[in-house]
Coordinates of C-alpha atoms in Angstrom, one line a residue:
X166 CA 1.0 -9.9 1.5
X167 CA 2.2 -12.2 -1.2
X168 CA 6.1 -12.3 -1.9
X169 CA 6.0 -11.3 -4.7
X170 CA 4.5 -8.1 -4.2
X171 CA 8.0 -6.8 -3.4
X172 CA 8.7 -7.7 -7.2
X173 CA 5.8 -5.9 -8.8
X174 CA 7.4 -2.9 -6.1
X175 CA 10.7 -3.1 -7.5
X176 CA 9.8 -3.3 -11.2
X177 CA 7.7 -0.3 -11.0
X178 CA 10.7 1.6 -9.5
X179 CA 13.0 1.0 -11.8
X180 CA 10.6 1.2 -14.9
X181 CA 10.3 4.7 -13.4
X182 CA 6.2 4.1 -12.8
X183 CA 6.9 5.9 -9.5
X184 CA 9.1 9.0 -9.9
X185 CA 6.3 11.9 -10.4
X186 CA 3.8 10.4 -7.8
X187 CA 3.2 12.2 -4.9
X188 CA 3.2 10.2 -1.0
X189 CA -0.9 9.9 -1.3
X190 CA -0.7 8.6 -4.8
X191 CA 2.1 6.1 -3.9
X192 CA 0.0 5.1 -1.3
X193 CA -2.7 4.0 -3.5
X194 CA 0.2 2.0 -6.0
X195 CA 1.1 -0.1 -2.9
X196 CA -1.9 -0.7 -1.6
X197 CA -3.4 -1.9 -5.2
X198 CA -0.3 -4.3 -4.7
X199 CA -1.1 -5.8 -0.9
X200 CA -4.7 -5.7 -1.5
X201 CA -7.2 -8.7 -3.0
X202 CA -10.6 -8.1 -3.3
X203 CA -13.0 -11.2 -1.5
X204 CA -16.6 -10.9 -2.9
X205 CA -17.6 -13.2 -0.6
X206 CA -16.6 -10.8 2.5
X207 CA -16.9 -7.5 1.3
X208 CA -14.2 -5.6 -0.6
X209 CA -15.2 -6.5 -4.5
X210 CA -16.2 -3.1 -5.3
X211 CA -15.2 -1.6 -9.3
X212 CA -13.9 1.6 -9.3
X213 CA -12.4 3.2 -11.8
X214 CA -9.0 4.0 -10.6
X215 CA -7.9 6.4 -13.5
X216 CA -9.8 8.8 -11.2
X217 CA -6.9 8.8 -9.0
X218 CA -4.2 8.2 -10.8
X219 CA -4.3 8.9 -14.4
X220 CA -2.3 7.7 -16.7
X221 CA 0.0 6.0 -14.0
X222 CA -2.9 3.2 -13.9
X223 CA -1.9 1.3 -17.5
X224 CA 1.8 1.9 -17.0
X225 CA 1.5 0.1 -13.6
X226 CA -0.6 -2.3 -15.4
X227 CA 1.9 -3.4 -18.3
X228 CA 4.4 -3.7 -15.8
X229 CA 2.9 -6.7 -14.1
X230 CA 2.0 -7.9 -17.4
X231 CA 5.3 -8.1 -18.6
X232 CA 6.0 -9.9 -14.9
X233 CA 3.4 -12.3 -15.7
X234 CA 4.4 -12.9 -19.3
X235 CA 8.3 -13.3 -18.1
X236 CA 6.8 -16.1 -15.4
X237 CA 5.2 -17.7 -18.3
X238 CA 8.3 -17.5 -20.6
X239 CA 10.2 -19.4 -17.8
X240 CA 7.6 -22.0 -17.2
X241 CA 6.5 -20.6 -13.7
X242 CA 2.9 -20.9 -12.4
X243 CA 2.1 -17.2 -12.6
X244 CA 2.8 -16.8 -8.5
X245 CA 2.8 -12.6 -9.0
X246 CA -1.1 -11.7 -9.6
X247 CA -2.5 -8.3 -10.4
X248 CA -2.6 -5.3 -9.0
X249 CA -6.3 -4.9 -7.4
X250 CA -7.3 -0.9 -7.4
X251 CA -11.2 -1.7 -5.8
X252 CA -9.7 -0.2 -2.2
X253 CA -8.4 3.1 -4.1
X254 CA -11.5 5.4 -3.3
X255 CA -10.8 4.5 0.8
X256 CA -7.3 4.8 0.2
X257 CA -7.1 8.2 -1.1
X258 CA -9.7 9.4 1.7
X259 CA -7.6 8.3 4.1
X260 CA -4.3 9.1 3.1
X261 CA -5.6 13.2 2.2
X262 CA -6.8 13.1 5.8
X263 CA -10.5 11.4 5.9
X264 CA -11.4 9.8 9.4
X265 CA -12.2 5.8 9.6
X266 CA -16.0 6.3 9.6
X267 CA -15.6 8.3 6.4
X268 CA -13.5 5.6 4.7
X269 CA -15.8 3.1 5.8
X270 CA -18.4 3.9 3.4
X271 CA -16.3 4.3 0.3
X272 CA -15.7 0.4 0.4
X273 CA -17.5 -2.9 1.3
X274 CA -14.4 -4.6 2.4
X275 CA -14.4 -5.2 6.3
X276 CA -13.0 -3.0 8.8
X277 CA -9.9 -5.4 9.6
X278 CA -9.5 -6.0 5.9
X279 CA -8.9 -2.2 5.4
X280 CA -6.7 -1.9 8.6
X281 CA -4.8 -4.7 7.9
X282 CA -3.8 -3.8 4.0
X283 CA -2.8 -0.5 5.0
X284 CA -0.8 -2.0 7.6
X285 CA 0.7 -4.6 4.7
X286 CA 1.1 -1.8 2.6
X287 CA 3.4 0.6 4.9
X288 CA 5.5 -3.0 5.1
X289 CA 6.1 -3.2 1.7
X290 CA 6.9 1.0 1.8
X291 CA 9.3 0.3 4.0
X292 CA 10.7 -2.5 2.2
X293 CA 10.9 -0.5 -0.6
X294 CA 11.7 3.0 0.7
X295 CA 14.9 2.3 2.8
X296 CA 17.1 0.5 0.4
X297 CA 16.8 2.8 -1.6
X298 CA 17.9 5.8 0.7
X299 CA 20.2 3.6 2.9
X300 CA 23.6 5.7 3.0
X301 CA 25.6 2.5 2.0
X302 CA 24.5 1.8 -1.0
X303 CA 25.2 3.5 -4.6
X304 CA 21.6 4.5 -5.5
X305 CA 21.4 6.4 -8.3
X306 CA 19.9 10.1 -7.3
X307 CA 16.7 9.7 -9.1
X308 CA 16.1 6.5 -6.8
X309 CA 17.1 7.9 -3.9
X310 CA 14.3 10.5 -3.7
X311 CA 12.3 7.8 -5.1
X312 CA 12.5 6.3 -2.0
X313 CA 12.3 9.1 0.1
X314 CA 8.7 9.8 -1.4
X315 CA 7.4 6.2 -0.5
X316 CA 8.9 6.9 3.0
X317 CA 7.1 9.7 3.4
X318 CA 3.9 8.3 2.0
X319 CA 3.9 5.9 4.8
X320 CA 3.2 8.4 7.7
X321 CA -0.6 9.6 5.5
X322 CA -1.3 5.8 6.1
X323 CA 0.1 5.4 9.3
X324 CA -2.2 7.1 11.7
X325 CA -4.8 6.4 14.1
X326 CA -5.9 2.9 14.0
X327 CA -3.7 1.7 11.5
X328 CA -1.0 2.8 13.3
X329 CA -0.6 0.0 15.5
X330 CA 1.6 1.2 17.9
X331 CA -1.1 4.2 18.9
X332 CA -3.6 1.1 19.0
X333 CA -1.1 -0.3 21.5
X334 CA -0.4 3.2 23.3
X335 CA -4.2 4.1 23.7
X336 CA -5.0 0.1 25.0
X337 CA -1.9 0.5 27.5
X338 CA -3.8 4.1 28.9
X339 CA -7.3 2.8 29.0
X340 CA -5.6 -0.6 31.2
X341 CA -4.1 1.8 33.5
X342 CA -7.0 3.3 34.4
X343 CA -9.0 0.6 35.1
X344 CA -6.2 -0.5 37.1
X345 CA -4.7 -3.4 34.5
X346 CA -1.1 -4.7 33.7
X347 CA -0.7 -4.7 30.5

């Protein structure tokens, strides 16, 4: 996940890009931000993420164009990139419930590359989400539940195999049984 993802995050929270969404819809918003197609390994596949989202799409959109123009205007090399919607069909299977194998063939990208931008993408939720709903701060209402959305969106995403702690819990029973420390 590239730094600057949390930017693209927080711009399209306060330019109110996120406040209708619903937590399987914010899922596919932060994945598109984590994720980066490699056509060389899989995962290069054009989609047509309107589909999915709607109109949310070319708001999103013109918000990391006016990142990217702002990074221009200041003589930065443009370090934010863009947000990449080819994982959005595998996304929105899993996140409405889909098992692996099913997700698996809405995509070309690799299983570990799936896995491991969910797993970035519940990170940047997290980042996200719990500033925003952290009792200490002063967060207007309309971010608060804001943030309480994206928290919830995490757990759709955060199941079976991406969930790495039940990857660590079913590992630990499988070692004890065949008689290994773990």
């Amino acid at each position: 996940m590239e730094l600057l993802s949390e930017l693209v995050a927080t711009e399209l929270v306060f330019q109110g890009v996120l406040d209708q969404l619903p937590p399987e819809k914010l899922c596919l918003v932060f994945v598109a931000m984590v994720f980066e197609s490699r056509p060389d390994r899989g995962g290069g596949d054009r989609i047509n993420p309107k589909k999915f989202l709607g109109k949310t799409v070319g708001r999103a959109e013109r918000v990391v164009e006016h990142i990217h123009r702002r990074e221009r205007a200041l003589g930065l090399p443009e370090a934010s990139r863009g947000l990449d919607w080819n994982l959005t069909p595998a996304v929105h299977a899993w996140a409405t419930g889909a098992e692996f194998d099913e997700v698996r063939e809405l995509t070309s990208a690799s299983d570990g590359d799936i896995v491991r931008n969910f797993r970035q993408a519940i990170q940047l939720m997290r980042m996200v989400g719990f500033p925003l709903t952290s009792p200490s701060t002063d967060t207007p209402p309309q971010l608060t539940t804001v943030g309480r959305r994206i928290q919830v969106a995490v757990d759709p995403l955060k199941r079976d195999l991406v969930d790495a702690e039940w990857q660590l819990r079913i590992e630990e029973e499988e070692g004890d049984e065949e008689g290994y420390f773990v």
